[in-house]
CSV table of C-alpha atoms in Angstrom, one decimal:
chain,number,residue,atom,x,y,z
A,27,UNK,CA,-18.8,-32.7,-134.3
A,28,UNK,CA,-16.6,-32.6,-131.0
A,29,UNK,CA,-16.3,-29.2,-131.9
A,30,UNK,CA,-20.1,-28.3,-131.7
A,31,UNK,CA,-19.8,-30.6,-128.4
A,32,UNK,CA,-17.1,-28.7,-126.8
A,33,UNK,CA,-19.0,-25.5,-127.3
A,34,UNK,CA,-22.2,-26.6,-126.4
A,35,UNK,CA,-20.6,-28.1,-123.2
A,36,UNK,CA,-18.9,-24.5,-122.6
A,37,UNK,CA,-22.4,-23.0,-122.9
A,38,UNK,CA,-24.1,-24.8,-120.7
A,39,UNK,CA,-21.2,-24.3,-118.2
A,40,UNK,CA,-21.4,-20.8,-118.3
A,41,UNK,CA,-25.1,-21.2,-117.9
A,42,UNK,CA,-24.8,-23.0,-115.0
A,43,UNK,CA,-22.3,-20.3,-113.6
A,44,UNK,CA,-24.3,-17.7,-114.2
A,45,UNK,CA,-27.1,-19.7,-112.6
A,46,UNK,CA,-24.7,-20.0,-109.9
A,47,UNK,CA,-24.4,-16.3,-109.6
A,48,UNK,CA,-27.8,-15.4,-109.7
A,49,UNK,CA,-29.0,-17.8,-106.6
A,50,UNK,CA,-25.9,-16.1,-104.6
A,51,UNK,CA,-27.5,-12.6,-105.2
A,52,UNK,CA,-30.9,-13.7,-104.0
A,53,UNK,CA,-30.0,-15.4,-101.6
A,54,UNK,CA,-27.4,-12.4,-100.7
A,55,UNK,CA,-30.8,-9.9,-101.2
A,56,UNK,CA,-32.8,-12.8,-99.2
A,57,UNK,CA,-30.1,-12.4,-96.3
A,58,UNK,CA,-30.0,-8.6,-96.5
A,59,UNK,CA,-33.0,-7.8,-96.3
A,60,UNK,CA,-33.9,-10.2,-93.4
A,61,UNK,CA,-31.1,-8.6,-91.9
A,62,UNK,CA,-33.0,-5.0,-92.3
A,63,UNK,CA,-35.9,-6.1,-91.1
A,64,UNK,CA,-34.7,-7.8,-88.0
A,65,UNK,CA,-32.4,-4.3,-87.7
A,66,UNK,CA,-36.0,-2.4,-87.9
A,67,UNK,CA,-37.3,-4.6,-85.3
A,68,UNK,CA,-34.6,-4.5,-82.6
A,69,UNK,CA,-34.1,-0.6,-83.5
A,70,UNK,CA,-37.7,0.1,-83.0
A,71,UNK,CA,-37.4,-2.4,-80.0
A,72,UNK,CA,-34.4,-0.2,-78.1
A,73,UNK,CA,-36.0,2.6,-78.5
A,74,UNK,CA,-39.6,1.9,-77.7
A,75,UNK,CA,-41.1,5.0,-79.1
A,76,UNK,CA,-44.5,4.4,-77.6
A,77,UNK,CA,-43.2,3.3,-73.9
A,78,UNK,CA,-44.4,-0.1,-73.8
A,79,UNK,CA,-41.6,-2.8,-73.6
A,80,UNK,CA,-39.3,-1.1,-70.6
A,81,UNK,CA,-39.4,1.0,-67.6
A,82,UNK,CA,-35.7,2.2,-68.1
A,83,UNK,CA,-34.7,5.0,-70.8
A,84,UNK,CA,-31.6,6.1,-71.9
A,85,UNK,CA,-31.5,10.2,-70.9
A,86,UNK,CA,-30.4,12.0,-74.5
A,87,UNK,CA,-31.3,9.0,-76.3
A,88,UNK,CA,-34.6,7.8,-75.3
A,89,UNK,CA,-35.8,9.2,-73.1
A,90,UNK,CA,-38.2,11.9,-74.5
A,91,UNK,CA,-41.4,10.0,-75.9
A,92,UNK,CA,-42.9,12.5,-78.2
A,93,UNK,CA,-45.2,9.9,-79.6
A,94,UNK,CA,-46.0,7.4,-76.9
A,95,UNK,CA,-49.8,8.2,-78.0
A,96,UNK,CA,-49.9,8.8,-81.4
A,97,UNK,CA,-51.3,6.6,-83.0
A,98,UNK,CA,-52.1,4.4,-79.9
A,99,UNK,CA,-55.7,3.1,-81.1
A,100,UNK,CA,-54.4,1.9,-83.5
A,101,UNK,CA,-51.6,0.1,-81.6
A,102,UNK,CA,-53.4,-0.4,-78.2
A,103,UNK,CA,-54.4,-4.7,-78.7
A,104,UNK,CA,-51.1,-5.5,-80.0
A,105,UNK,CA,-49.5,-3.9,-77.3
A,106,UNK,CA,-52.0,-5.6,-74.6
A,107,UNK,CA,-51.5,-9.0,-76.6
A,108,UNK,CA,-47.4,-8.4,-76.3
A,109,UNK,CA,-47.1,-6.6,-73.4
A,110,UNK,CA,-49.3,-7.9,-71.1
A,111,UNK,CA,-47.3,-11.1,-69.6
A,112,UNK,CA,-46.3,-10.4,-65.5
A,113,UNK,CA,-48.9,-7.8,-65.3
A,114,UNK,CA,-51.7,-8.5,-62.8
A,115,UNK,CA,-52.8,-4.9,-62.8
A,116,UNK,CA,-53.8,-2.3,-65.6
A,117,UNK,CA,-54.6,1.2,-66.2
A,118,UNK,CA,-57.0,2.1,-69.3
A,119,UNK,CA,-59.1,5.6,-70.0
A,120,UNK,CA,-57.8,8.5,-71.0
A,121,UNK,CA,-54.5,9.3,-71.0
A,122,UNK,CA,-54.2,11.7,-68.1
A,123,UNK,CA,-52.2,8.8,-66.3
A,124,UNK,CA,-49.1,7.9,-68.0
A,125,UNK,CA,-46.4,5.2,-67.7
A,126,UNK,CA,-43.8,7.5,-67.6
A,127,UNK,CA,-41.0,5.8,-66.4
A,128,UNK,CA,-43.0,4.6,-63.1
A,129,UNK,CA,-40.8,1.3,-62.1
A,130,UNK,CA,-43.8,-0.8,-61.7
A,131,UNK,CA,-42.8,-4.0,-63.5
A,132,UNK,CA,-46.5,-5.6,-62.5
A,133,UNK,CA,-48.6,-2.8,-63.8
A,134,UNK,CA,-49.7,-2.1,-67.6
A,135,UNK,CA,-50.5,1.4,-68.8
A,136,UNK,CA,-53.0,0.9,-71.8
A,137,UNK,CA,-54.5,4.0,-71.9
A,138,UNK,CA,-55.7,5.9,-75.2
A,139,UNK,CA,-55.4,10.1,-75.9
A,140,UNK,CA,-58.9,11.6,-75.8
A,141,UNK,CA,-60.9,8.6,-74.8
A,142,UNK,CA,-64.4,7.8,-74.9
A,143,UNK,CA,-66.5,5.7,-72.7
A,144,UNK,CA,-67.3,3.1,-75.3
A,145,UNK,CA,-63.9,2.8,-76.4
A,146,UNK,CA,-62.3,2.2,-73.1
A,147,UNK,CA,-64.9,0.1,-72.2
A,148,UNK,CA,-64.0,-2.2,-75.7
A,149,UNK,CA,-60.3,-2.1,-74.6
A,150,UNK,CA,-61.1,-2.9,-71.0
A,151,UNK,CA,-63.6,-6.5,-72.0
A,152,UNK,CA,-60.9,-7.7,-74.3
A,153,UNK,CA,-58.1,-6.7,-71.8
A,154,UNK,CA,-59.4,-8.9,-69.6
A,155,UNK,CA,-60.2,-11.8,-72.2
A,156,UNK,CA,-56.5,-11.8,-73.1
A,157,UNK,CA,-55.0,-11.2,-69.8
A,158,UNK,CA,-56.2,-13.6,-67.2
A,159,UNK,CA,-53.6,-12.8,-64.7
A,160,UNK,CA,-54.4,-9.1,-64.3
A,161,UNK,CA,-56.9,-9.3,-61.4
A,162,UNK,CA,-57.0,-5.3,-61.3
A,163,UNK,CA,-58.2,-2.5,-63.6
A,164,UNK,CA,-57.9,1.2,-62.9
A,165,UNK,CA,-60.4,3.2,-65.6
A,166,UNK,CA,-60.0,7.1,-65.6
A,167,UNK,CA,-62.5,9.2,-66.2
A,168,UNK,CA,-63.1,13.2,-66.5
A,169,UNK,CA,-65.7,15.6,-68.1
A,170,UNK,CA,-64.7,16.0,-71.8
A,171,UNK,CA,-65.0,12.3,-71.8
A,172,UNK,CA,-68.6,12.8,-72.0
A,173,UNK,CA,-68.6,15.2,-74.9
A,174,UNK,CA,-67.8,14.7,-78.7
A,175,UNK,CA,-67.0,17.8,-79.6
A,176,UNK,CA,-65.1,18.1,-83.0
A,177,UNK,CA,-61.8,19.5,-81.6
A,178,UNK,CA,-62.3,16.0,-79.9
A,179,UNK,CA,-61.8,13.9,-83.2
A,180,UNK,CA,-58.8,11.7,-83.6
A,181,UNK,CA,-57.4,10.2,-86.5
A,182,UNK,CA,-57.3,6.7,-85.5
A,183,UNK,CA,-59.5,4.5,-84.7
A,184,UNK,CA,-59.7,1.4,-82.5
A,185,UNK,CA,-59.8,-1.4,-84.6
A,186,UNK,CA,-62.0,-4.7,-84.3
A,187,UNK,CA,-60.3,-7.5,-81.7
A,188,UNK,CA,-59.8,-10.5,-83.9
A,189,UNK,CA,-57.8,-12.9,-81.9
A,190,UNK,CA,-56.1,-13.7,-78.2
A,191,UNK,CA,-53.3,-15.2,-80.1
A,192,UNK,CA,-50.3,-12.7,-81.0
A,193,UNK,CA,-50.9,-12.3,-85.2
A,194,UNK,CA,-48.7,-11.2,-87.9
A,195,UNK,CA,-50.5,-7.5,-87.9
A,196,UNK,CA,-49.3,-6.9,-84.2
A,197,UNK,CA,-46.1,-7.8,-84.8
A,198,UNK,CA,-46.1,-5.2,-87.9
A,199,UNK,CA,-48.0,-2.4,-86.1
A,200,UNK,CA,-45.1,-2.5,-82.9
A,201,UNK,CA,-42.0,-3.4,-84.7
A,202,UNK,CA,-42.0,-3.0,-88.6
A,203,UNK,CA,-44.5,-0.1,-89.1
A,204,UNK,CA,-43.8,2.7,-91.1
A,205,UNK,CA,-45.6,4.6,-88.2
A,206,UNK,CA,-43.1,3.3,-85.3
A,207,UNK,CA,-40.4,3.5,-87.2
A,208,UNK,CA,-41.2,6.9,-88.0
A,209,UNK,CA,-41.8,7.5,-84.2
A,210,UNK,CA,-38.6,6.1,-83.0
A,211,UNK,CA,-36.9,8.4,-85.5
A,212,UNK,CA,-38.4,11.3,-84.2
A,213,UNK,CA,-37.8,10.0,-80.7
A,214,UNK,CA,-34.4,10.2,-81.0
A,215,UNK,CA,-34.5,13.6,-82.8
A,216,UNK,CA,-36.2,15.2,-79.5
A,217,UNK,CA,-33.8,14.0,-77.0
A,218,UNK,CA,-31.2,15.0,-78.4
A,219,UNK,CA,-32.3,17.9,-79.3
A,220,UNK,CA,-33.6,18.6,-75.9
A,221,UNK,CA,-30.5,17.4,-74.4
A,222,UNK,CA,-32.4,14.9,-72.7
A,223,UNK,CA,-35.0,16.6,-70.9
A,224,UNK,CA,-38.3,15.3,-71.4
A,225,UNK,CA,-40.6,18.1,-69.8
A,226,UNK,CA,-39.0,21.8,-71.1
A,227,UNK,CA,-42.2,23.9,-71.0
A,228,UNK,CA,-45.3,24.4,-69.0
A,229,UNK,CA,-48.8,25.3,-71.3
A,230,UNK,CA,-50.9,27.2,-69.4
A,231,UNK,CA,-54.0,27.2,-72.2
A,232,UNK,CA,-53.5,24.1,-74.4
A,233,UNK,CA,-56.1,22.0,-73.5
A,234,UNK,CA,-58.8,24.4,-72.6
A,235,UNK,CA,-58.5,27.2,-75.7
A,236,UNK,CA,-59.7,24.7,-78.1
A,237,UNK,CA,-62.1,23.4,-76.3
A,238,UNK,CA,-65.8,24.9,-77.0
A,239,UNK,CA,-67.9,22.3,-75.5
A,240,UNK,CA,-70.7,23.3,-78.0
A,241,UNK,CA,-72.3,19.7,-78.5
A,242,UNK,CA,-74.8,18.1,-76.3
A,243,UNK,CA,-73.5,17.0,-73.1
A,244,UNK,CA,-75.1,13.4,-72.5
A,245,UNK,CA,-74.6,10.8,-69.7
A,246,UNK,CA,-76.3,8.0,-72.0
A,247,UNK,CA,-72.6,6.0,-71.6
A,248,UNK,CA,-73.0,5.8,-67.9
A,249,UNK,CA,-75.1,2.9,-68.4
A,250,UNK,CA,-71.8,1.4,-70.2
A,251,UNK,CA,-70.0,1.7,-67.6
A,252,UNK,CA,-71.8,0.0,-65.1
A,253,UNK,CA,-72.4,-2.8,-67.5
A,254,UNK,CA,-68.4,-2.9,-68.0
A,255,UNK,CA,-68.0,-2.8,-64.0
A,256,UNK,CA,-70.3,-6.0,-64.2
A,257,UNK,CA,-68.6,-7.5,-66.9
A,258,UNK,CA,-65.3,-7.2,-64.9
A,259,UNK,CA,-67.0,-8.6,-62.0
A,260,UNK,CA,-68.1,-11.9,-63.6
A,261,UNK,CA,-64.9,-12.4,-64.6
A,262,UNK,CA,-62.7,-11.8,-61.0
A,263,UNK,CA,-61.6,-8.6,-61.7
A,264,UNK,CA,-62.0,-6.0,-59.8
A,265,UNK,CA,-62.6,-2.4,-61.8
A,266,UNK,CA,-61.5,0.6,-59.5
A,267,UNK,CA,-62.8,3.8,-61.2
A,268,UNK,CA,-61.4,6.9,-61.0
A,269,UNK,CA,-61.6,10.7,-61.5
A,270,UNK,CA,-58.6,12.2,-63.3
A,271,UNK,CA,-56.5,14.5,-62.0
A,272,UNK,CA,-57.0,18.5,-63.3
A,273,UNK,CA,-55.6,21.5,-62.9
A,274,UNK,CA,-58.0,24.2,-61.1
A,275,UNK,CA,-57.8,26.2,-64.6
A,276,UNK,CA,-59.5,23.5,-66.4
A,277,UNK,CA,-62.3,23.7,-63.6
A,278,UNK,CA,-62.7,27.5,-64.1
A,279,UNK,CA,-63.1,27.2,-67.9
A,280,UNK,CA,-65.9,24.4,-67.2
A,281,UNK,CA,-67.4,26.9,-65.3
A,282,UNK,CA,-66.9,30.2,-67.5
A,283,UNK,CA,-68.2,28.2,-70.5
A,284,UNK,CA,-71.4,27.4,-68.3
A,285,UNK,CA,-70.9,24.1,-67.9
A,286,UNK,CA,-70.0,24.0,-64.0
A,287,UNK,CA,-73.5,21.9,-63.2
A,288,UNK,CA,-73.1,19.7,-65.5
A,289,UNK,CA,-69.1,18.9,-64.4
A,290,UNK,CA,-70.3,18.2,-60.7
A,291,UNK,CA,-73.6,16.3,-62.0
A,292,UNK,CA,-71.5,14.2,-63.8
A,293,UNK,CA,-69.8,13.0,-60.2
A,294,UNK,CA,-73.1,12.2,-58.5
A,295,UNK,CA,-74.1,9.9,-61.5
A,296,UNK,CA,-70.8,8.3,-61.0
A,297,UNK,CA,-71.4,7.9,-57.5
A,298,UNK,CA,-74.7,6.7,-57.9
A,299,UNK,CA,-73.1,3.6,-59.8
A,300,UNK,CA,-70.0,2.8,-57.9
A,301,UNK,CA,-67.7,4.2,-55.6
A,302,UNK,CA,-64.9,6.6,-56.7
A,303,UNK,CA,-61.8,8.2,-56.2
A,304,UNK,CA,-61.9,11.8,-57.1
A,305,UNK,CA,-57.8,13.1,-57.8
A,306,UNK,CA,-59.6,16.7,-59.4
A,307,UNK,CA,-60.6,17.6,-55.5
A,308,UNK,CA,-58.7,21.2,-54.4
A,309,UNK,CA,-55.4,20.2,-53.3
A,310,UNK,CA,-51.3,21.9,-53.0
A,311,UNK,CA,-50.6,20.4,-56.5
A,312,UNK,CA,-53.8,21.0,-58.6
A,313,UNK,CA,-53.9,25.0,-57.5
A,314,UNK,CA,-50.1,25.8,-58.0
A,315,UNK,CA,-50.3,28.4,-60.8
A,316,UNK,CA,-49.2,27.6,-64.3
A,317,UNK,CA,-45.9,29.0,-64.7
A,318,UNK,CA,-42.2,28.2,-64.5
A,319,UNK,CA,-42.0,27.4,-61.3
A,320,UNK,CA,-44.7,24.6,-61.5
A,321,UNK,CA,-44.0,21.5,-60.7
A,322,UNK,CA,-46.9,18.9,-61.5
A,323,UNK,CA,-48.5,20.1,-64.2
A,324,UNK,CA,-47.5,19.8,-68.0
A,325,UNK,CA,-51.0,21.6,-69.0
A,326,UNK,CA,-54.5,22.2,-67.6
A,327,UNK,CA,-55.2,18.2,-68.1
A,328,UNK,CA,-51.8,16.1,-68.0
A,329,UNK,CA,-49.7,15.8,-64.5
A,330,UNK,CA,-45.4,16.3,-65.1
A,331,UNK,CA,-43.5,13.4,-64.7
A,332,UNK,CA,-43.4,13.3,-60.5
A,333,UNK,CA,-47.0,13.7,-59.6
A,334,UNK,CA,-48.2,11.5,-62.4
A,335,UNK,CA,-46.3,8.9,-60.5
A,336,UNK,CA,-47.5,10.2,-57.5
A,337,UNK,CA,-50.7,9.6,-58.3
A,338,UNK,CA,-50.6,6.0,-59.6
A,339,UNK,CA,-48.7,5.3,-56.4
A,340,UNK,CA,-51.4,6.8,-54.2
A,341,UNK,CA,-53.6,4.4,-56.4
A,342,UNK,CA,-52.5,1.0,-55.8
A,343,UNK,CA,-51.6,2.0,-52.1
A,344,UNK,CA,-54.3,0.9,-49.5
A,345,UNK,CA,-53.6,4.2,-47.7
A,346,UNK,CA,-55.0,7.0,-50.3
A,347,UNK,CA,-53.5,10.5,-49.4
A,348,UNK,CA,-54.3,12.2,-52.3
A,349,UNK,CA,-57.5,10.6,-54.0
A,350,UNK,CA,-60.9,11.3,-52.4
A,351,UNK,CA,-63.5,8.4,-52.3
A,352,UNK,CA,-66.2,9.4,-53.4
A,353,UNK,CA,-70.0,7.1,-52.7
A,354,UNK,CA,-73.4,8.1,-53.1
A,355,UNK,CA,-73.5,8.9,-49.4
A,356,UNK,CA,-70.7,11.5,-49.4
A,357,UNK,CA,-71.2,12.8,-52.6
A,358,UNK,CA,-73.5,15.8,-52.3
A,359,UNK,CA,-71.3,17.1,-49.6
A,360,UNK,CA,-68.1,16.5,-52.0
A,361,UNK,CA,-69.2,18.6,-54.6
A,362,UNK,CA,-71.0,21.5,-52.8
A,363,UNK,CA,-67.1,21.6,-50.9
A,364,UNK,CA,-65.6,21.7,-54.6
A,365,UNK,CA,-67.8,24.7,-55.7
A,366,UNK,CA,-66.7,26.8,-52.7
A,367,UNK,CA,-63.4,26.1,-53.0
A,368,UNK,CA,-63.5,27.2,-56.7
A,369,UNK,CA,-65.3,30.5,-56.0
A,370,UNK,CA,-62.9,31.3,-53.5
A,371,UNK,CA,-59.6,30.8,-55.6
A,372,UNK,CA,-61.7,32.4,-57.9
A,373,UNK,CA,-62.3,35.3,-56.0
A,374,UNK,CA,-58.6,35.4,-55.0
A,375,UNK,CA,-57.3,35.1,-58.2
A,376,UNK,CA,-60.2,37.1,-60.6
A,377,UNK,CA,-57.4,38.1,-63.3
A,378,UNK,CA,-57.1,34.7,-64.0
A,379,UNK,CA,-60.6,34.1,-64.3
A,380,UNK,CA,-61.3,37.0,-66.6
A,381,UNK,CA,-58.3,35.5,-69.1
A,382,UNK,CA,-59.3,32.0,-69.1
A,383,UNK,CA,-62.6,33.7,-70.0
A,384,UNK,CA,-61.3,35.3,-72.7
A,385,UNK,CA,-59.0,32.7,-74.0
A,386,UNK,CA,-59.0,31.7,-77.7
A,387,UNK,CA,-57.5,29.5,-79.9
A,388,UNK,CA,-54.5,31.2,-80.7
A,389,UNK,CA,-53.7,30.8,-77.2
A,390,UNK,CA,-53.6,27.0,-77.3
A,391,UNK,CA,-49.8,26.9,-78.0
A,392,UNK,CA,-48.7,29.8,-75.6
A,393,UNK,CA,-46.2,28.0,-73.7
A,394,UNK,CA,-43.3,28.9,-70.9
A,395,UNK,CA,-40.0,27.4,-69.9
A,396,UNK,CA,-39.7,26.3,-67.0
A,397,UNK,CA,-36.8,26.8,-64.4
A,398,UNK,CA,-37.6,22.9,-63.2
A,399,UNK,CA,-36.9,20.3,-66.0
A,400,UNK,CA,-38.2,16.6,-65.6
């Protein structure tokens, strides 16, 4: 009988070691893998693949955000939610403008890749819901935002605002997500491998071979925003609206696709709501051909690194040296100067013309190096 105690006694030690052993691996796998995730976090944290947490980059590390807008609908109210604290001034619309490193600890770049007016206007009435101290809004605007055309699609989407208060899902979609991860990965990869340069190559087609412009061309969302102007208004915040900056080969495919009336009608419906700052108007930086020598433009759309700071600068300054304003009154003068301007480069520079008329798809990826590297 003390036998059969002894043993039963030795089982249920060894049970109870084993017991023992088994709550030290889960809690060692309970450990670990809070450890991974928190690793995940502050990874995806350094390197801030979409641009949002810090001005400062590490050059070869860093430094080259390949992805600050992919993805960024799906991002864009988890990074106002986290990212808007200290901000009393915001840019939103398309993504012409960028953040790109422009030292401006009080301003907030929430801008989304090919934007449409009912979008931006969404992001801009729940920016200012969650963000009581920014008292400012800059909204960009240009042409193709007014079209739908299916090179236009995107494979996000802006999801529904559910709450002011920071929620499990934003903390997922900027720090945990398969996406960012992915992103900050990659964002990595491409500084190193372009030893740190951010801006290599200038695209003299990308963003006008694709484009056909062969949907109706409708100014129906004007209504939205003047109802998003009055919205801000009711609400203290003042909504400065502006035109985007272009390069002159964009304006000469507008006009070789037919479109050129419809490009400058678009500004006098503007004007006719609210005053404007036009940054497409003829100027040093916007006519500067397309090669490797050129300094401010990435493609016929996006400003490089310098002027894109330029710009915002020339924004929140009270002294604009670059932007036009634009109002009802000045308007018709402002565009009939920006049609003679373009026939007259055109006229100077009718090789140029001919190819951008003949441009095709194929073309979108043509793309030279440049001598310059920002």
């Amino acid at each position: 009988m003390t036998d059969k105690n002894e043993n039963l006694e030795n089982e249920k030690n060894i049970q109870n070691e084993e017991k023992k052993e088994d709550n030290k691996k889960e809690i060692l796998f309970v450990i670990l893998f809070v450890v991974l995730v928190l690793a995940i976090a502050l990874f995806n944290f350094i390197v801030d693949p979409y641009y949002i947490f810090r001005d400062s980059t590490i050059k070869g590390f860093n430094n080259v955000k390949t992805h600050k807008y992919s993805s960024k609908r799906t991002i864009i109210y988890s990074d106002i939610k986290i990212n808007n604290k200290g901000k009393d001034v915001a840019f939103t619309g398309n993504c012409l403008l960028s953040h790109y490193g422009s030292g401006l600890d009080n301003v907030g770049f929430f801008t989304v890749p090919v934007a449409k007016v009912a979008e931006v206007s969404n992001i801009i009435k729940n920016l200012i819901t969650v963000s009581p101290e920014i008292k400012t809004v800059y909204w960009g605007l240009f042409f193709d935002d007014f079209w739908n055309d299916k090179n236009d699609e995107v494979n996000d989407t802006l999801p529904d605002f559910s709450s002011k208060r920071i929620e499990l899902q934003d903390l997922v979609n900027l720090f945990f997500s398969y996406n960012t991860t992915k992103y900050s990965i990659e964002t990595i990869r491409d500084s190193v491998k372009n030893h740190g340069e951010d801006i290599i190559y200038v695209y003299p087609f990308r963003e006008i071979a694709k484009k056909k412009y062969d949907k109706q061309f409708s100014l129906e969302t004007l209504k939205t925003i003047e109802e998003t102007k009055e919205f801000a208004q009711k609400h203290g915040v003042n909504l400065v609206i502006y035109y985007s900056p272009i390069h002159v080969t964009k304006k000469m495919h507008v006009l070789s696709k037919g479109q050129w009336e419809n490009y400058q009608g678009l500004k006098r419906e503007i004007a006719a709501i609210t005053d404007f700052y036009d940054y497409s108007m003829f100027n040093k930086y916007n006519s500067s051909p397309l090669d490797e020598n050129n300094l401010y433009f990435v493609d016929n759309i996006h400003p490089a690194t310098d002027y894109n700071n330029l710009i915002v600068n020339d924004l929140l300054s009270n002294d604009k040296k670059i932007g036009v304003l634009v109002t009802k009154e000045n308007v018709k003068s402002l565009v009939s100067k920006d049609s003679t301007e373009l026939q007259k480069f055109i006229s100077n520079h009718k090789s140029l013309f001919d190819e951008i008329k003949n441009v095709s798809e194929n073309d979108s990826t043509t793309k030279i190096k440049k001598k310059f590297v920002q």
